[in-house]
Amino acid sequence: MAVGFDFKKRLGAGHFGEVWLASERGLGATCAVKLIPPDRIANPSNFFQEAQALKAAEHPNVVRVIDTGFIPDGRVYVSMEFLKKRSLDDEASGSHVHLSRVKRVMIDALRGLEHAHNQGILHRDIKPANILIGDHDEGKLSDFGLALPAGISPMTIGMKGYLYTLHTAPEVLAGSPSTVQSEIYSCGATLFRLVNGDMFVASPPDLSAEILAGTFPDRTHYRAFIPRQVRTVINRALNVDPKKRYQSAADLRHAIEQLSTFVNWQEALLTDGIRWTATAGSKCYEILGTVDAAGIHSVVVRQGASSKSLRCISSLCYEGTDKAAARAHSARVLQDFVLGRQP
Amino acid sequence: MIALGVRCSNSDVSYVFLTGTRETPNVVASGTRTFPKNFSSPQRLTWIVREIEALLKANEVGLVIIRQFEGRAKGTAYEDRVEAEAAVAIAAGNAGIRTVHKKRQGSLAKDLGLKGRARYLKTMDKSQLAGYVDMADKLQEAALCAWSALP
């Protein structure tokens, strides 16, 4: 039977082709269709590898594959469920994502990854753009275009050596095959980007060398409100030594599950400082870190029932000439709120 | 046949998979899953269902025995535990397991061939179950549940 789609809108395009929102003519069902020109197929020895990997990794936290084949112009298609909330990358739009959101979605995505690993499949391309948001706000792993059975080198099957360097583990950059631990590194890089935003991962001139040295991304440089516990989990996932990382997706998931995220801060840059705002339960919070013309640094912490009725919590405020002390103070207060240690 | 014994609390789920017979039980797997922090009640219950489903998928379980809450106490902690026990039963149902029992200490003692009194569990010889003495209290209770279901 000839397959027919009514292509409605192009959702995106990348190295391996295009993704379209389409309607399948037979059932009238809406789906996302990935179209891959034959010369862009990652594995020339198996045009349908992506769809087959998706099918083998079928799980509530993996995007559901519907069908695969060729369209009349010769391109390979992979039709999948359409998720209208798009990806974490779309949601972040270069900025950071709320900690509680990152936690929930990554727990889900890691469940999907854990299942794929249990089926002997390595994803090899974990990044925010490949974590989609389901209708119930759950995370779903997508894009298995580079996926391979564990233990098989891309070279042995003539697979193209495409790598997204930013998320690639140092040992893979050095030529070793992908492993479960290299996927953990990619998850760590994904987490780092999501909690900080893309401005924290501006590529240095020699990106590969810095990744190999473990100096990129900068594990000491996080947004002020990210608590030490979160940094520790991400930094362990990003360890240059694969043996010192979490050894499985389940291990990383369990570590993320135990992170506290009581308050989600929003950060706004002002001309004379930074303002963080948050809402938790029935309360609103605001922390204002500013410096005046005389060089006095102040941290003002306020809370109230709404953003228009904020009152200063004087015991948490700071004023002084020491910039480092003011920064440390605001970071401590911000992180205490995230950990639920403040009123 | 593999029997799964589960002991829930308001903060975690302990589980032990046993195979063999009443006389020669073997531990297939055991562990404790701590509930995620900052999850709302519905999120937590969904999480429990999915965790237990994953565990059941990894082991071919024939029946599930849940250590039932004993007393008549009231309060959030106890309600949370009872809810968690229900979530385990739902997961077992989703996995197609038709035999799911909830047992108190008296039932456990009886099914382990003792007189039907909780106090006999304390003096029971557990040397056949390797590793039992090294288990935490909740794991021991889960192990006794699974053990009581072996033929």
CSV table of C-alpha atoms in Angstrom, one decimal:
chain,number,residue,atom,x,y,z
A,1,MET,CA,0.0,0.0,0.0
A,2,ALA,CA,1.3,3.4,-0.9
A,3,VAL,CA,2.0,5.6,2.1
A,4,GLY,CA,0.7,9.1,1.9
A,5,PHE,CA,1.1,12.1,4.1
A,6,ASP,CA,-0.3,15.6,3.9
A,7,PHE,CA,2.6,17.7,5.0
A,8,LYS,CA,1.4,20.7,6.9
A,9,LYS,CA,4.3,22.5,8.5
A,10,ARG,CA,8.0,22.2,8.7
A,11,LEU,CA,8.9,21.8,12.4
A,12,GLY,CA,12.6,21.8,12.1
A,13,ALA,CA,15.7,20.9,10.0
A,14,GLY,CA,19.1,19.6,11.0
A,15,HIS,CA,22.1,17.8,9.8
A,16,PHE,CA,20.1,14.6,9.0
A,17,GLY,CA,17.1,16.2,7.3
A,18,GLU,CA,13.8,17.7,8.1
A,19,VAL,CA,10.9,17.1,10.5
A,20,TRP,CA,7.4,17.9,9.3
A,21,LEU,CA,4.0,18.0,11.0
A,22,ALA,CA,1.9,15.8,8.8
A,23,SER,CA,-1.4,14.0,8.6
A,24,GLU,CA,-1.3,10.4,7.6
A,25,ARG,CA,-3.9,10.0,4.8
A,26,GLY,CA,-5.1,6.5,5.8
A,27,LEU,CA,-6.1,7.2,9.4
A,28,GLY,CA,-6.0,11.0,9.3
A,29,ALA,CA,-3.8,10.8,12.3
A,30,THR,CA,-1.4,13.7,13.1
A,31,CYS,CA,2.2,12.7,13.3
A,32,ALA,CA,5.7,14.1,13.1
A,33,VAL,CA,7.5,12.8,10.0
A,34,LYS,CA,11.3,12.9,9.8
A,35,LEU,CA,12.5,13.0,6.2
A,36,ILE,CA,16.1,11.9,5.6
A,37,PRO,CA,17.8,12.1,2.1
A,38,PRO,CA,19.6,8.8,1.4
A,39,ASP,CA,23.0,10.5,1.4
A,40,ARG,CA,22.4,11.8,4.9
A,41,ILE,CA,21.4,8.4,6.4
A,42,ALA,CA,23.8,7.9,9.4
A,43,ASN,CA,24.1,4.2,8.7
A,44,PRO,CA,24.2,3.5,4.9
A,45,SER,CA,24.0,-0.2,5.5
A,46,ASN,CA,20.5,0.1,7.1
A,47,PHE,CA,18.2,2.9,6.0
A,48,PHE,CA,15.7,2.0,8.7
A,49,GLN,CA,18.0,1.8,11.6
A,50,GLU,CA,16.5,4.9,13.4
A,51,ALA,CA,13.0,3.5,13.3
A,52,GLN,CA,14.2,0.1,14.3
A,53,ALA,CA,16.1,1.5,17.3
A,54,LEU,CA,13.0,3.5,18.3
A,55,LYS,CA,10.9,0.3,18.1
A,56,ALA,CA,13.3,-1.7,20.1
A,57,ALA,CA,13.4,1.0,22.8
A,58,GLU,CA,9.7,1.4,22.9
A,59,HIS,CA,8.8,2.9,26.3
A,60,PRO,CA,6.4,5.5,27.7
A,61,ASN,CA,9.5,7.8,28.0
A,62,VAL,CA,10.7,7.2,24.4
A,63,VAL,CA,9.0,8.9,21.5
A,64,ARG,CA,6.6,6.3,19.8
A,65,VAL,CA,7.5,5.3,16.3
A,66,ILE,CA,4.6,4.7,13.9
A,67,ASP,CA,6.1,3.7,10.6
A,68,THR,CA,9.0,3.9,8.3
A,69,GLY,CA,9.7,3.6,4.6
A,70,PHE,CA,10.4,5.7,1.5
A,71,ILE,CA,8.4,8.6,0.1
A,72,PRO,CA,8.2,8.9,-3.7
A,73,ASP,CA,11.1,11.3,-4.0
A,74,GLY,CA,13.4,8.6,-2.5
A,75,ARG,CA,13.8,10.0,0.9
A,76,VAL,CA,13.5,7.8,4.0
A,77,TYR,CA,10.6,8.7,6.3
A,78,VAL,CA,10.2,7.9,10.0
A,79,SER,CA,6.7,8.8,11.3
A,80,MET,CA,6.4,9.3,15.0
A,81,GLU,CA,3.9,10.6,17.5
A,82,PHE,CA,3.6,14.4,17.4
A,83,LEU,CA,4.3,16.2,20.7
A,84,LYS,CA,3.0,19.7,20.5
A,85,LYS,CA,5.0,21.0,23.5
A,86,ARG,CA,8.2,20.4,21.5
A,87,SER,CA,11.6,19.9,23.2
A,88,LEU,CA,13.4,21.1,26.3
A,89,ASP,CA,15.6,23.1,24.0
A,90,ASP,CA,12.6,24.9,22.6
A,91,GLU,CA,11.3,25.5,26.1
A,92,ALA,CA,14.6,26.9,27.3
A,93,SER,CA,15.2,29.1,24.3
A,94,GLY,CA,18.8,29.6,25.4
A,95,SER,CA,17.9,30.5,28.9
A,96,HIS,CA,17.8,28.2,32.0
A,97,VAL,CA,14.8,26.0,32.8
A,98,HIS,CA,13.3,25.8,36.3
A,99,LEU,CA,15.1,23.3,38.5
A,100,SER,CA,11.9,21.4,39.4
A,101,ARG,CA,11.1,21.1,35.7
A,102,VAL,CA,14.6,19.9,34.8
A,103,LYS,CA,14.3,17.4,37.6
A,104,ARG,CA,11.0,16.0,36.5
A,105,VAL,CA,11.8,15.8,32.8
A,106,MET,CA,15.2,14.4,33.3
A,107,ILE,CA,13.9,11.7,35.6
A,108,ASP,CA,11.5,10.7,32.8
A,109,ALA,CA,14.1,10.9,30.1
A,110,LEU,CA,16.5,8.8,32.1
A,111,ARG,CA,13.8,6.2,32.6
A,112,GLY,CA,13.6,6.0,28.8
A,113,LEU,CA,17.4,5.9,28.5
A,114,GLU,CA,17.6,3.2,31.1
A,115,HIS,CA,15.1,1.1,29.1
A,116,ALA,CA,17.1,1.7,25.9
A,117,HIS,CA,20.3,0.6,27.6
A,118,ASN,CA,18.5,-2.5,28.9
A,119,GLN,CA,17.6,-3.3,25.3
A,120,GLY,CA,21.3,-2.9,24.4
A,121,ILE,CA,20.8,0.4,22.6
A,122,LEU,CA,23.0,3.4,23.0
A,123,HIS,CA,21.4,6.7,22.0
A,124,ARG,CA,24.7,8.6,21.3
A,125,ASP,CA,23.0,12.0,20.9
A,126,ILE,CA,21.5,13.1,24.2
A,127,LYS,CA,20.9,16.8,24.3
A,128,PRO,CA,18.1,19.2,25.3
A,129,ALA,CA,16.8,19.2,21.7
A,130,ASN,CA,16.3,15.5,21.8
A,131,ILE,CA,14.3,15.5,25.0
A,132,LEU,CA,10.7,16.2,24.0
A,133,ILE,CA,7.8,17.1,26.3
A,134,GLY,CA,4.7,14.9,26.3
A,135,ASP,CA,1.1,16.0,26.7
A,136,HIS,CA,1.3,15.4,30.4
A,137,ASP,CA,4.6,17.3,30.8
A,138,GLU,CA,6.6,14.1,30.9
A,139,GLY,CA,10.0,13.9,29.3
A,140,LYS,CA,10.4,11.7,26.2
A,141,LEU,CA,13.7,10.7,24.6
A,142,SER,CA,13.7,11.2,20.8
A,143,ASP,CA,16.0,11.2,17.8
A,144,PHE,CA,17.6,7.7,17.7
A,145,GLY,CA,19.3,8.6,14.4
A,146,LEU,CA,22.7,7.9,15.8
A,147,ALA,CA,21.7,5.1,18.1
A,148,LEU,CA,23.7,1.9,17.9
A,149,PRO,CA,23.7,-1.5,19.7
A,150,ALA,CA,26.2,-1.4,22.6
A,151,GLY,CA,29.6,-2.7,21.7
A,152,ILE,CA,29.4,-1.9,18.0
A,153,SER,CA,31.7,0.8,16.7
A,154,PRO,CA,30.2,3.2,14.1
A,155,MET,CA,33.3,2.6,11.9
A,156,THR,CA,32.7,-1.1,11.6
A,157,ILE,CA,29.3,-0.6,9.9
A,158,GLY,CA,30.3,2.4,7.9
A,159,MET,CA,28.3,4.9,10.0
A,160,LYS,CA,29.1,8.5,9.6
A,161,GLY,CA,31.2,10.0,12.4
A,162,TYR,CA,28.8,12.8,13.3
A,163,LEU,CA,29.2,14.0,16.9
A,164,TYR,CA,27.7,17.0,18.7
A,165,THR,CA,30.9,17.9,20.4
A,166,LEU,CA,29.4,20.0,23.3
A,167,HIS,CA,27.7,16.9,24.7
A,168,THR,CA,30.3,14.3,23.7
A,169,ALA,CA,32.3,12.5,26.5
A,170,PRO,CA,36.0,13.1,26.4
A,171,GLU,CA,36.9,9.5,25.9
A,172,VAL,CA,34.6,9.4,22.8
A,173,LEU,CA,36.2,12.5,21.5
A,174,ALA,CA,39.5,10.7,22.0
A,175,GLY,CA,38.3,7.8,19.8
A,176,SER,CA,36.9,5.3,22.2
A,177,PRO,CA,33.5,3.8,21.4
A,178,SER,CA,30.3,5.1,23.1
A,179,THR,CA,29.3,3.4,26.4
A,180,VAL,CA,26.6,3.8,29.0
A,181,GLN,CA,29.1,6.0,30.9
A,182,SER,CA,29.6,8.3,27.9
A,183,GLU,CA,25.8,8.7,27.7
A,184,ILE,CA,25.9,9.7,31.4
A,185,TYR,CA,28.4,12.4,30.4
A,186,SER,CA,26.0,13.6,27.8
A,187,CYS,CA,23.2,13.7,30.4
A,188,GLY,CA,25.5,15.7,32.7
A,189,ALA,CA,26.2,18.2,29.9
A,190,THR,CA,22.4,18.4,29.2
A,191,LEU,CA,21.7,19.1,32.8
A,192,PHE,CA,24.5,21.7,33.0
A,193,ARG,CA,23.0,23.5,30.0
A,194,LEU,CA,19.4,23.3,31.3
A,195,VAL,CA,20.1,24.6,34.8
A,196,ASN,CA,22.4,27.4,33.6
A,197,GLY,CA,21.4,28.3,30.1
A,198,ASP,CA,23.4,28.5,27.0
A,199,MET,CA,25.4,31.5,28.0
A,200,PHE,CA,27.4,29.2,30.4
A,201,VAL,CA,28.4,27.0,27.5
A,202,ALA,CA,29.8,29.5,25.0
A,203,SER,CA,32.2,27.4,23.0
A,204,PRO,CA,35.9,28.2,23.5
A,205,PRO,CA,38.2,28.3,20.5
A,206,ASP,CA,39.6,24.8,21.1
A,207,LEU,CA,36.4,23.0,22.4
A,208,SER,CA,37.6,19.5,22.0
A,209,ALA,CA,40.9,20.1,23.9
A,210,GLU,CA,39.0,21.8,26.8
A,211,ILE,CA,36.5,18.9,27.0
A,212,LEU,CA,39.4,16.4,27.0
A,213,ALA,CA,41.0,18.4,29.8
A,214,GLY,CA,37.8,18.6,31.8
A,215,THR,CA,37.8,22.4,31.8
A,216,PHE,CA,34.7,22.7,29.6
A,217,PRO,CA,32.0,23.2,30.6
A,218,ASP,CA,33.4,25.1,33.6
A,219,ARG,CA,32.2,22.9,36.6
A,220,THR,CA,32.9,25.7,39.0
A,221,HIS,CA,30.6,28.2,37.3
A,222,TYR,CA,26.9,27.8,37.9
A,223,ARG,CA,24.0,30.2,38.4
A,224,ALA,CA,24.1,31.5,41.9
A,225,PHE,CA,20.9,29.8,43.0
A,226,ILE,CA,22.0,26.3,42.0
A,227,PRO,CA,22.6,24.4,45.3
A,228,ARG,CA,25.8,22.5,46.0
A,229,GLN,CA,23.9,19.1,45.9
A,230,VAL,CA,22.8,19.8,42.3
A,231,ARG,CA,26.3,20.9,41.3
A,232,THR,CA,27.7,17.7,42.8
A,233,VAL,CA,25.4,15.5,40.9
A,234,ILE,CA,26.1,17.3,37.6
A,235,ASN,CA,29.8,17.4,38.1
A,236,ARG,CA,29.9,13.7,38.9
A,237,ALA,CA,28.1,13.0,35.7
A,238,LEU,CA,30.6,15.2,33.9
A,239,ASN,CA,33.7,13.6,35.4
A,240,VAL,CA,36.4,13.1,32.8
A,241,ASP,CA,37.1,9.6,34.2
A,242,PRO,CA,34.2,7.3,33.1
A,243,LYS,CA,34.7,5.1,36.2
A,244,LYS,CA,34.0,8.1,38.5
A,245,ARG,CA,30.7,8.9,36.8
A,246,TYR,CA,27.3,7.3,37.7
A,247,GLN,CA,27.6,3.9,36.2
A,248,SER,CA,24.0,3.7,34.9
A,249,ALA,CA,21.1,5.9,33.9
A,250,ALA,CA,19.3,4.4,36.9
A,251,ASP,CA,22.1,5.6,39.3
A,252,LEU,CA,21.9,9.1,37.8
A,253,ARG,CA,18.1,9.1,38.0
A,254,HIS,CA,18.1,8.1,41.6
A,255,ALA,CA,20.6,10.8,42.5
A,256,ILE,CA,18.4,13.4,40.7
A,257,GLU,CA,15.3,12.1,42.5
A,258,GLN,CA,16.9,13.0,45.9
A,259,LEU,CA,17.5,16.6,45.0
A,260,SER,CA,15.4,19.3,46.7
A,261,THR,CA,13.8,21.9,44.6
A,262,PHE,CA,11.4,23.9,46.8
A,263,VAL,CA,11.8,27.2,45.0
A,264,ASN,CA,12.4,28.1,41.3
A,265,TRP,CA,14.2,31.4,40.8
A,266,GLN,CA,13.9,33.6,37.9
A,267,GLU,CA,16.9,35.8,37.2
A,268,ALA,CA,16.8,39.3,35.7
A,269,LEU,CA,19.8,41.6,35.0
A,270,LEU,CA,19.4,45.2,36.1
A,271,THR,CA,21.6,48.1,35.3
A,272,ASP,CA,23.0,48.1,38.8
A,273,GLY,CA,22.7,44.5,39.8
A,274,ILE,CA,20.5,41.3,39.6
A,275,ARG,CA,17.0,40.6,40.7
A,276,TRP,CA,15.8,37.1,41.5
A,277,THR,CA,12.1,36.4,41.9
A,278,ALA,CA,10.2,33.3,42.8
A,279,THR,CA,6.8,32.0,43.8
A,280,ALA,CA,6.4,29.0,46.1
A,281,GLY,CA,3.0,28.0,47.4
A,282,SER,CA,1.2,31.1,48.4
A,283,LYS,CA,4.3,33.3,48.9
A,284,CYS,CA,6.3,35.5,46.6
A,285,TYR,CA,10.0,36.1,47.1
A,286,GLU,CA,12.4,38.7,45.7
A,287,ILE,CA,16.1,39.0,46.2
A,288,LEU,CA,17.8,42.2,44.9
A,289,GLY,CA,21.6,42.3,44.7
A,290,THR,CA,22.7,45.8,43.8
A,291,VAL,CA,25.7,48.1,44.1
A,292,ASP,CA,25.4,51.9,44.5
A,293,ALA,CA,27.6,54.7,43.2
A,294,ALA,CA,29.6,54.7,46.5
A,295,GLY,CA,30.5,51.0,46.0
A,296,ILE,CA,28.2,49.7,48.7
A,297,HIS,CA,26.9,46.2,47.8
A,298,SER,CA,23.5,45.4,49.2
A,299,VAL,CA,21.4,42.2,49.2
A,300,VAL,CA,17.7,42.8,50.0
A,301,VAL,CA,15.5,39.8,50.6
A,302,ARG,CA,11.7,40.4,50.5
A,303,GLN,CA,8.7,38.1,50.7
A,304,GLY,CA,4.9,38.6,50.7
A,305,ALA,CA,1.6,37.2,49.6
A,306,SER,CA,2.0,38.8,46.2
A,307,SER,CA,4.6,40.7,44.3
A,308,LYS,CA,3.0,44.0,45.3
A,309,SER,CA,3.0,43.3,49.0
A,310,LEU,CA,6.6,42.3,49.6
A,311,ARG,CA,8.2,43.0,53.0
A,312,CYS,CA,11.9,43.0,53.8
A,313,ILE,CA,13.3,40.1,55.8
A,314,SER,CA,16.0,42.1,57.6
A,315,SER,CA,17.7,39.1,59.1
A,316,LEU,CA,18.6,37.8,55.6
A,317,CYS,CA,19.7,41.2,54.1
A,318,TYR,CA,23.3,42.3,53.7
A,319,GLU,CA,25.1,45.5,53.1
A,320,GLY,CA,28.8,46.1,52.8
A,321,THR,CA,31.7,47.1,50.5
A,322,ASP,CA,33.0,43.6,49.9
A,323,LYS,CA,31.7,42.4,46.5
A,324,ALA,CA,32.7,38.8,47.1
A,325,ALA,CA,31.0,38.7,50.5
A,326,ALA,CA,27.8,40.1,49.0
A,327,ARG,CA,27.8,37.5,46.2
A,328,ALA,CA,28.4,34.7,48.6
A,329,HIS,CA,25.6,36.0,50.9
A,330,SER,CA,23.1,36.2,48.0
A,331,ALA,CA,24.1,32.8,46.7
A,332,ARG,CA,23.7,31.2,50.2
A,333,VAL,CA,20.2,32.8,50.7
A,334,LEU,CA,19.1,31.8,47.2
A,335,GLN,CA,20.3,28.2,47.6
A,336,ASP,CA,18.7,27.9,51.1
A,337,PHE,CA,15.4,28.9,49.6
A,338,VAL,CA,15.8,26.2,46.9
A,339,LEU,CA,16.6,23.6,49.6
A,340,GLY,CA,13.6,24.6,51.7
A,341,ARG,CA,15.7,26.0,54.6
A,342,GLN,CA,14.1,29.5,54.6
A,343,PRO,CA,10.7,30.5,56.1
B,1,MET,CA,8.4,-19.1,40.3
B,2,ILE,CA,9.7,-15.8,41.7
B,3,ALA,CA,7.8,-14.2,44.7
B,4,LEU,CA,8.1,-10.5,45.4
B,5,GLY,CA,7.8,-9.3,48.9
B,6,VAL,CA,7.3,-5.6,49.5
B,7,ARG,CA,7.5,-3.4,52.6
B,8,CYS,CA,6.3,0.2,52.1
B,9,SER,CA,6.9,3.2,54.3
B,10,ASN,CA,6.0,6.8,53.9
B,11,SER,CA,9.5,7.5,52.5
B,12,ASP,CA,10.6,4.4,50.6
B,13,VAL,CA,9.7,0.9,49.3
B,14,SER,CA,11.8,-2.1,50.2
B,15,TYR,CA,11.6,-5.2,48.0
B,16,VAL,CA,13.0,-8.7,48.0
B,17,PHE,CA,12.6,-11.2,45.1
B,18,LEU,CA,12.8,-14.8,46.2
B,19,THR,CA,12.8,-18.1,44.3
B,20,GLY,CA,13.1,-21.7,45.4
B,21,THR,CA,11.0,-23.4,48.1
B,22,ARG,CA,10.1,-22.7,51.7
B,23,GLU,CA,13.0,-25.0,52.8
B,24,THR,CA,15.6,-23.5,50.3
B,25,PRO,CA,14.8,-19.9,49.5
B,26,ASN,CA,17.2,-18.0,47.3
B,27,VAL,CA,17.4,-14.2,47.1
B,28,VAL,CA,17.2,-13.1,43.4
B,29,ALA,CA,17.4,-9.4,44.1
B,30,SER,CA,16.6,-7.0,46.8
B,31,GLY,CA,16.8,-3.3,47.5
B,32,THR,CA,15.2,-0.1,48.7
B,33,ARG,CA,13.8,2.7,46.5
B,34,THR,CA,13.6,6.1,48.3
B,35,PHE,CA,10.8,8.3,47.1
B,36,PRO,CA,11.9,11.4,45.2
B,37,LYS,CA,12.0,14.7,47.1
B,38,ASN,CA,9.4,17.5,46.5
B,39,PHE,CA,7.0,15.2,44.6
B,40,SER,CA,3.3,15.8,45.2
B,41,SER,CA,1.2,12.9,46.3
B,42,PRO,CA,0.0,12.0,42.8
B,43,GLN,CA,3.5,12.3,41.4
B,44,ARG,CA,4.8,10.1,44.2
B,45,LEU,CA,2.2,7.4,43.6
B,46,THR,CA,2.8,7.4,39.9
B,47,TRP,CA,6.5,7.1,40.6
B,48,ILE,CA,5.9,4.1,42.8
B,49,VAL,CA,3.7,2.4,40.2
B,50,ARG,CA,6.4,2.9,37.6
B,51,GLU,CA,9.2,1.8,39.8
B,52,ILE,CA,7.4,-1.4,40.8
B,53,GLU,CA,6.4,-2.0,37.1
B,54,ALA,CA,10.0,-1.8,36.1
B,55,LEU,CA,11.1,-4.2,38.8
B,56,LEU,CA,8.4,-6.6,37.8
B,57,LYS,CA,9.4,-6.4,34.2
B,58,ALA,CA,13.0,-7.2,35.1
B,59,ASN,CA,12.0,-10.4,37.0
B,60,GLU,CA,9.4,-12.9,36.0
B,61,VAL,CA,7.3,-12.6,39.1
B,62,GLY,CA,4.4,-15.0,39.9
B,63,LEU,CA,3.0,-13.4,42.9
B,64,VAL,CA,3.4,-10.3,45.1
B,65,ILE,CA,3.0,-10.2,48.9
B,66,ILE,CA,2.7,-6.8,50.5
B,67,ARG,CA,3.5,-6.3,54.1
B,68,GLN,CA,0.3,-4.7,55.4
B,69,PHE,CA,0.3,-1.9,57.8
B,70,GLU,CA,-0.4,-3.4,61.2
B,71,GLY,CA,-2.0,-0.9,63.5
B,72,ARG,CA,-4.9,1.5,63.7
B,73,ALA,CA,-2.9,4.6,63.9
B,74,LYS,CA,-4.0,7.8,62.0
B,75,GLY,CA,-1.9,10.5,60.4
B,76,THR,CA,-0.3,11.5,57.2
B,77,ALA,CA,2.7,9.0,57.5
B,78,TYR,CA,0.4,6.1,57.9
B,79,GLU,CA,-1.9,7.2,55.1
B,80,ASP,CA,1.1,7.7,52.8
B,81,ARG,CA,2.2,4.1,53.6
B,82,VAL,CA,-1.2,2.7,52.9
B,83,GLU,CA,-1.4,4.7,49.6
B,84,ALA,CA,2.0,3.3,48.7
B,85,GLU,CA,0.8,-0.2,49.4
B,86,ALA,CA,-2.1,0.4,47.0
B,87,ALA,CA,0.3,1.8,44.4
B,88,VAL,CA,2.3,-1.5,44.6
B,89,ALA,CA,-0.9,-3.5,44.1
B,90,ILE,CA,-1.9,-1.4,41.0
B,91,ALA,CA,1.6,-1.9,39.5
B,92,ALA,CA,1.2,-5.7,40.0
B,93,GLY,CA,-2.2,-5.6,38.4
B,94,ASN,CA,-0.8,-3.6,35.5
B,95,ALA,CA,1.9,-6.2,35.1
B,96,GLY,CA,-0.7,-8.9,34.8
B,97,ILE,CA,0.0,-10.5,38.2
B,98,ARG,CA,-3.2,-12.0,39.5
B,99,THR,CA,-2.0,-13.0,42.9
B,100,VAL,CA,-1.4,-10.0,45.2
B,101,HIS,CA,-1.8,-10.5,48.9
B,102,LYS,CA,-1.5,-8.2,51.8
B,103,LYS,CA,-0.3,-9.8,55.0
B,104,ARG,CA,0.0,-8.8,58.6
B,105,GLN,CA,2.5,-10.4,60.9
B,106,GLY,CA,0.0,-13.0,62.1
B,107,SER,CA,-0.7,-14.2,58.5
B,108,LEU,CA,3.0,-14.2,57.7
B,109,ALA,CA,3.7,-16.5,60.8
B,110,LYS,CA,0.9,-18.8,59.8
B,111,ASP,CA,2.0,-19.0,56.2
B,112,LEU,CA,5.6,-19.7,57.3
B,113,GLY,CA,4.4,-22.8,59.2
B,114,LEU,CA,4.4,-21.2,62.6
B,115,LYS,CA,1.5,-20.7,64.9
B,116,GLY,CA,-0.4,-17.7,63.8
B,117,ARG,CA,1.1,-15.2,66.2
B,118,ALA,CA,3.4,-12.4,65.4
B,119,ARG,CA,5.8,-13.2,68.2
B,120,TYR,CA,6.8,-16.5,66.6
B,121,LEU,CA,8.3,-14.7,63.7
B,122,LYS,CA,11.0,-13.3,66.1
B,123,THR,CA,12.2,-16.7,67.3
B,124,MET,CA,11.8,-18.4,63.9
B,125,ASP,CA,15.0,-20.0,62.4
B,126,LYS,CA,15.9,-17.9,59.4
B,127,SER,CA,19.2,-19.4,58.7
B,128,GLN,CA,18.0,-21.0,55.4
B,129,LEU,CA,17.6,-17.5,53.9
B,130,ALA,CA,21.1,-16.4,53.1
B,131,GLY,CA,21.9,-12.8,53.9
B,132,TYR,CA,18.8,-12.3,56.0
B,133,VAL,CA,20.6,-11.2,59.2
B,134,ASP,CA,22.5,-8.5,57.2
B,135,MET,CA,19.3,-7.0,55.8
B,136,ALA,CA,17.8,-3.8,57.2
B,137,ASP,CA,14.6,-4.2,59.2
B,138,LYS,CA,12.2,-3.3,56.3
B,139,LEU,CA,14.1,-5.5,53.9
B,140,GLN,CA,13.7,-8.4,56.4
B,141,GLU,CA,10.0,-7.8,56.5
B,142,ALA,CA,9.9,-7.8,52.7
B,143,ALA,CA,11.9,-11.0,52.7
B,144,LEU,CA,9.5,-12.7,55.1
B,145,CYS,CA,6.6,-11.7,52.8
B,146,ALA,CA,8.2,-13.3,49.8
B,147,TRP,CA,9.3,-16.3,51.8
B,148,SER,CA,5.8,-16.9,53.0
B,149,ALA,CA,4.6,-17.2,49.4
B,150,LEU,CA,7.1,-19.9,48.3
B,151,PRO,CA,5.8,-23.4,47.8
